[in-house]
Amino acid sequence: MSFVPVRSRHGSWIVGVGGNSPIDYGPETIVFDTSTHQVIPGPKLVSTKLRPILLPVGDKIYALTRQPAIKGGVNFVPWFEVLDLSQARVVSGRLVDCKWEQLPRPPCFPWELSPRQYIFPPVVRVKSYVAVSSYILVSMDGQAGTHIFNLKTEQWSKLDDNVLPFTGGAVPHGPLFLGFSSAAKKITAYSITVCAAVSPSPSITAGCPSLSIVEFPIVDEAEEEVVSRGKFVSLGNHGFCSFMCRNDDLMLGTLEHTQELITMRAYTTEDHPKSICHIVISNQVEQVYSIRDSLRGLTWPSLVDVISL
């Protein structure tokens, strides 16, 4: 299951989506209301997805399979879905008046396969993704180019011949985005803009907008680059946190993982004038937490999303 923070007219929610078996009768969507501390079961996905990519945009949550399956019950078609929470209500402890709906498949996912390819299907994975304005951008491992999904027309097209320069998701940080740079292996700030259409290359869909990405290294006040970890969350316009997790179980190798040692480093960033070519860290604090749950196993993404709220 994947988790994502959602801010809407309902307040601040943490929404978990996913499952590991289509015959599991448990909910594939759960909501944790941070105000009431209530856990609310929601609708099942159209197709069960194991830890899907979740992209909240307004009152909608978009769920994309990380590694599409050609056959089988998990990560099978439809690979892309949306949940509209604009009319959702909580009735008798359940989320009603909302459902997951199928969206068009990304063209970078395998589809028209030969019989041999169906028997030995290609393995493809989403490498990087980001929601920018009314678009979702996706790049794949081992494939050149970036594809774009228009949230208004609900259509996919190829946007650029290059892949996105970060690994995993990029998250909003004021007017910029934070992502883990594929080249520098550090958290880096990006200005990502989807511009008006220009004359495309032959491989780009005609009439498709163009992509502009400007990179801003994150440095301290001595203008030395800050080495930060790949797991992180933005804390709004003026800060972010990076995390390192370590197994803290008393007995290693046990079936249930119940103790975790979390090292959290919080960074405070200064305002970013357009004339400056980097993001300056004005302060950083490191704290270590020990988390234990003797009844349930611990899951990494839930901790990140709690802190990001």
Coordinates of C-alpha atoms in Angstrom, one line a residue:
M1 CA 0.0 0.0 0.0
S2 CA 1.2 3.5 -0.8
F3 CA 0.3 6.6 1.2
V4 CA -0.2 10.2 0.2
P5 CA -1.2 13.4 2.1
V6 CA -4.3 15.1 0.8
R7 CA -5.6 18.6 1.7
S8 CA -9.1 19.4 0.5
R9 CA -12.4 20.7 1.8
H10 CA -12.5 17.6 4.0
G11 CA -9.4 18.8 5.9
S12 CA -6.1 17.0 6.1
W13 CA -6.2 13.3 5.2
I14 CA -3.7 10.6 4.8
V15 CA -4.9 8.3 2.0
G16 CA -3.5 4.8 1.6
V17 CA -4.1 2.9 -1.7
G18 CA -3.1 -0.6 -2.8
G19 CA -3.3 -4.3 -2.1
N20 CA -1.5 -7.5 -2.7
S21 CA -4.3 -9.8 -3.8
P22 CA -7.4 -9.2 -5.9
I23 CA -9.4 -11.7 -3.7
D24 CA -8.4 -9.9 -0.5
Y25 CA -11.7 -8.7 1.1
G26 CA -9.9 -5.8 2.9
P27 CA -10.3 -2.3 1.7
E28 CA -7.9 -1.1 -1.0
T29 CA -8.4 2.5 0.0
I30 CA -8.2 3.8 3.5
V31 CA -8.4 7.3 4.9
F32 CA -6.9 8.5 8.1
D33 CA -8.5 11.8 9.2
T34 CA -5.8 13.8 11.0
S35 CA -8.4 15.9 12.9
T36 CA -10.6 13.1 14.3
H37 CA -7.9 10.3 14.2
Q38 CA -10.6 8.2 12.5
V39 CA -9.6 5.4 10.1
I40 CA -12.1 5.2 7.2
P41 CA -12.3 2.4 4.6
G42 CA -12.9 3.5 1.0
P43 CA -13.6 2.0 -2.4
K44 CA -11.7 -0.8 -4.0
L45 CA -9.5 -0.1 -7.0
V46 CA -10.7 -1.3 -10.4
S47 CA -7.5 -3.4 -10.6
T48 CA -5.5 -4.3 -7.5
K49 CA -2.1 -2.4 -7.4
L50 CA 0.8 -3.2 -5.2
R51 CA 2.2 0.1 -3.9
P52 CA 1.0 2.3 -6.7
I53 CA 2.3 5.8 -7.6
L54 CA -0.1 8.3 -6.0
L55 CA -0.4 11.8 -7.3
P56 CA -2.9 14.1 -5.5
V57 CA -4.2 17.0 -7.6
G58 CA -6.9 19.1 -6.0
D59 CA -9.7 16.8 -4.8
K60 CA -8.5 13.9 -7.1
I61 CA -6.0 11.2 -6.5
Y62 CA -4.4 9.5 -9.5
A63 CA -3.0 6.0 -9.1
L64 CA -0.5 4.6 -11.6
T65 CA 1.0 1.1 -11.5
R66 CA 4.8 1.2 -10.9
Q67 CA 5.5 -2.0 -12.8
P68 CA 2.6 -3.0 -15.1
A69 CA 1.8 -6.7 -15.3
I70 CA 0.8 -8.3 -18.6
K71 CA -1.1 -11.1 -16.9
G72 CA -2.1 -12.0 -13.4
G73 CA -4.3 -10.4 -10.8
V74 CA -2.0 -7.7 -9.3
N75 CA -0.8 -4.6 -11.3
F76 CA -2.9 -5.8 -14.3
V77 CA -5.1 -3.5 -16.5
P78 CA -6.3 -0.9 -15.9
W79 CA -2.9 0.5 -15.0
F80 CA -4.1 4.0 -14.4
E81 CA -7.0 5.1 -12.3
V82 CA -8.5 8.2 -10.6
L83 CA -10.5 8.8 -7.4
D84 CA -12.6 12.0 -7.2
L85 CA -13.1 13.0 -3.6
S86 CA -15.0 16.2 -4.3
Q87 CA -18.4 14.7 -3.5
A88 CA -17.1 12.1 -1.0
R89 CA -18.8 11.7 2.4
V90 CA -18.2 9.7 5.5
V91 CA -21.4 7.7 6.3
S92 CA -21.4 5.1 9.2
G93 CA -17.6 5.1 9.2
R94 CA -17.2 4.4 5.5
L95 CA -16.2 6.6 2.6
V96 CA -19.2 6.9 0.1
D97 CA -20.1 8.8 -3.0
C98 CA -16.7 8.2 -4.7
K99 CA -15.2 5.4 -6.7
W100 CA -12.1 4.6 -8.7
E101 CA -12.4 5.0 -12.4
Q102 CA -10.3 3.8 -15.3
L103 CA -8.1 6.2 -17.2
P104 CA -6.2 5.6 -20.5
R105 CA -3.0 3.5 -20.3
P106 CA 0.3 5.3 -20.7
P107 CA 1.7 4.7 -24.3
C108 CA 5.1 3.8 -22.7
F109 CA 3.5 0.7 -21.1
P110 CA 3.6 -2.6 -23.2
W111 CA 0.4 -3.4 -25.0
E112 CA 0.4 -4.9 -28.5
L113 CA 2.6 -8.0 -27.8
S114 CA 3.5 -10.9 -29.9
P115 CA 2.7 -14.4 -28.6
R116 CA 6.3 -14.8 -27.6
Q117 CA 6.3 -11.5 -25.8
Y118 CA 3.1 -12.5 -24.0
I119 CA 4.8 -15.7 -22.7
F120 CA 8.0 -13.8 -21.8
P121 CA 6.7 -10.3 -21.2
P122 CA 9.0 -7.3 -21.1
V123 CA 9.7 -5.9 -17.6
V124 CA 9.1 -2.1 -17.5
R125 CA 9.1 0.2 -14.5
V126 CA 8.3 3.8 -13.9
K127 CA 11.5 5.7 -13.2
S128 CA 10.3 9.2 -12.4
Y129 CA 7.1 11.2 -12.2
V130 CA 5.7 14.6 -11.2
A131 CA 2.4 16.4 -11.3
V132 CA 2.8 19.9 -12.8
S133 CA -0.2 22.3 -13.1
S134 CA -2.8 20.3 -15.1
Y135 CA -0.3 17.6 -16.3
I136 CA 1.3 14.4 -15.1
L137 CA 4.8 13.7 -16.4
V138 CA 6.2 10.1 -16.5
S139 CA 9.6 8.7 -17.6
M140 CA 10.4 5.0 -17.7
D141 CA 13.5 2.9 -16.8
G142 CA 15.3 1.9 -19.9
Q143 CA 13.2 4.0 -22.3
A144 CA 14.1 7.4 -23.7
G145 CA 11.7 10.2 -23.4
T146 CA 9.0 11.7 -21.2
H147 CA 5.3 11.2 -21.6
I148 CA 2.6 13.7 -20.5
F149 CA -1.0 13.1 -19.4
N150 CA -3.3 16.1 -19.8
L151 CA -5.7 16.1 -16.8
K152 CA -8.3 18.2 -18.7
T153 CA -8.5 16.1 -21.9
E154 CA -7.4 12.9 -20.2
Q155 CA -5.1 12.1 -23.1
W156 CA -1.5 10.8 -23.2
S157 CA 1.2 12.1 -25.6
K158 CA 5.0 12.1 -25.8
L159 CA 6.4 15.4 -24.5
D160 CA 10.2 15.2 -24.8
D161 CA 13.0 12.9 -26.1
N162 CA 14.8 13.1 -22.7
V163 CA 13.9 11.5 -19.4
L164 CA 13.1 13.5 -16.3
P165 CA 16.4 14.3 -14.4
F166 CA 15.4 12.8 -11.1
T167 CA 14.5 9.3 -9.7
G168 CA 11.2 8.7 -8.1
G169 CA 8.7 11.5 -7.6
A170 CA 9.3 15.2 -7.4
V171 CA 7.3 17.1 -4.8
P172 CA 6.2 20.7 -4.7
H173 CA 8.4 23.1 -2.8
G174 CA 6.9 26.6 -3.1
P175 CA 7.3 27.5 -6.8
L176 CA 9.9 24.7 -7.3
F177 CA 10.0 21.0 -7.0
L178 CA 12.3 18.8 -5.0
G179 CA 13.6 15.5 -6.5
F180 CA 16.5 13.1 -6.0
S181 CA 18.9 13.8 -8.9
S182 CA 19.7 10.8 -11.0
A183 CA 23.1 12.3 -11.8
A184 CA 24.2 13.9 -8.6
K185 CA 22.5 11.4 -6.3
K186 CA 21.4 14.3 -4.1
I187 CA 18.1 16.1 -3.4
T188 CA 17.9 18.9 -5.9
A189 CA 15.5 21.7 -6.6
Y190 CA 13.9 22.0 -10.1
S191 CA 11.9 24.6 -11.9
I192 CA 9.5 22.5 -14.1
T193 CA 7.4 24.3 -16.7
V194 CA 5.2 22.9 -19.4
C195 CA 5.3 25.5 -22.1
A196 CA 3.2 26.3 -25.2
A197 CA 3.7 24.1 -28.2
V198 CA 6.8 24.6 -30.3
S199 CA 8.1 22.8 -33.4
P200 CA 8.6 19.2 -32.2
S201 CA 11.1 16.6 -33.2
P202 CA 9.7 13.8 -35.3
S203 CA 9.2 11.6 -32.3
I204 CA 7.2 14.2 -30.4
T205 CA 3.4 14.3 -30.7
A206 CA 2.3 17.2 -33.0
G207 CA 0.7 20.0 -31.0
C208 CA 2.2 18.8 -27.7
P209 CA 3.5 21.4 -25.3
S210 CA 7.2 21.6 -24.6
L211 CA 9.1 20.9 -21.4
S212 CA 11.5 23.3 -19.6
I213 CA 13.5 22.1 -16.5
V214 CA 16.0 24.3 -14.7
E215 CA 18.1 22.7 -11.9
F216 CA 19.1 24.4 -8.7
P217 CA 21.6 22.7 -6.4
I218 CA 20.9 22.9 -2.7
V219 CA 23.8 24.4 -0.8
D220 CA 24.6 25.6 2.7
E221 CA 25.6 29.2 3.5
A222 CA 29.2 28.5 2.6
E223 CA 27.8 27.5 -0.9
E224 CA 28.9 23.9 -0.4
E225 CA 26.4 21.3 -1.7
V226 CA 24.3 19.6 0.9
V227 CA 24.5 15.8 0.9
S228 CA 21.0 14.6 1.7
R229 CA 19.3 11.2 1.5
G230 CA 16.9 10.0 -1.2
K231 CA 13.9 9.6 1.1
F232 CA 12.5 13.0 1.8
V233 CA 9.3 15.2 2.1
S234 CA 8.8 18.9 1.5
L235 CA 7.6 21.0 4.5
G236 CA 6.2 23.8 2.4
N237 CA 8.0 26.8 1.0
H238 CA 10.8 27.0 3.6
G239 CA 12.0 23.5 4.4
F240 CA 12.2 19.8 3.8
C241 CA 13.1 16.7 5.8
S242 CA 15.3 13.8 4.7
F243 CA 15.2 10.4 6.4
M244 CA 17.2 7.3 7.0
C245 CA 15.6 4.2 8.4
R246 CA 17.3 1.3 10.2
N247 CA 15.9 -1.9 11.5
D248 CA 15.9 -1.8 15.3
D249 CA 14.2 -5.2 16.0
L250 CA 15.7 -6.9 19.1
M251 CA 15.9 -10.2 17.1
L252 CA 16.8 -9.9 13.5
G253 CA 15.2 -12.2 11.1
T254 CA 11.8 -12.3 12.8
L255 CA 8.8 -12.5 10.6
E256 CA 7.2 -9.2 11.9
H257 CA 9.2 -6.0 11.8
T258 CA 8.1 -4.0 14.8
Q259 CA 10.9 -1.6 15.7
E260 CA 12.5 1.1 13.5
L261 CA 15.2 3.7 14.2
I262 CA 14.5 6.8 12.2
T263 CA 17.1 9.5 11.6
M264 CA 15.4 12.7 10.5
R265 CA 17.3 15.8 9.3
A266 CA 15.2 18.9 8.9
Y267 CA 16.5 21.7 6.6
T268 CA 15.3 25.3 6.5
T269 CA 15.6 27.0 3.1
E270 CA 15.9 30.7 2.3
D271 CA 13.6 32.4 -0.2
H272 CA 14.7 31.8 -3.7
P273 CA 15.2 35.0 -5.8
K274 CA 15.1 34.3 -9.5
S275 CA 18.6 35.7 -9.9
I276 CA 20.1 33.0 -7.6
C277 CA 21.2 29.7 -9.2
H278 CA 21.0 27.6 -6.1
I279 CA 18.8 27.0 -3.0
V280 CA 20.5 28.0 0.3
I281 CA 20.1 26.0 3.5
S282 CA 20.1 28.4 6.4
N283 CA 19.7 25.8 9.2
Q284 CA 19.6 22.1 9.6
V285 CA 18.8 19.9 12.6
E286 CA 19.1 16.2 13.1
Q287 CA 16.9 14.1 15.4
V288 CA 16.7 10.3 16.0
Y289 CA 13.4 8.6 16.8
S290 CA 12.7 5.0 17.9
I291 CA 9.3 3.7 16.8
R292 CA 7.8 0.5 18.1
D293 CA 4.5 -1.3 17.5
S294 CA 4.3 -4.7 19.1
L295 CA 0.9 -5.5 17.5
R296 CA 1.5 -4.5 13.8
G297 CA 4.4 -4.5 11.4
L298 CA 5.8 -1.1 10.5
T299 CA 5.6 0.4 7.0
W300 CA 8.0 3.1 5.8
P301 CA 5.7 5.3 3.6
S302 CA 3.1 5.9 6.4
L303 CA 5.7 7.7 8.6
V304 CA 6.7 10.0 5.7
D305 CA 3.2 11.1 5.0
V306 CA 2.4 11.7 8.7
I307 CA 5.3 14.1 8.9
S308 CA 4.5 15.8 5.6
L309 CA 1.2 16.9 7.0

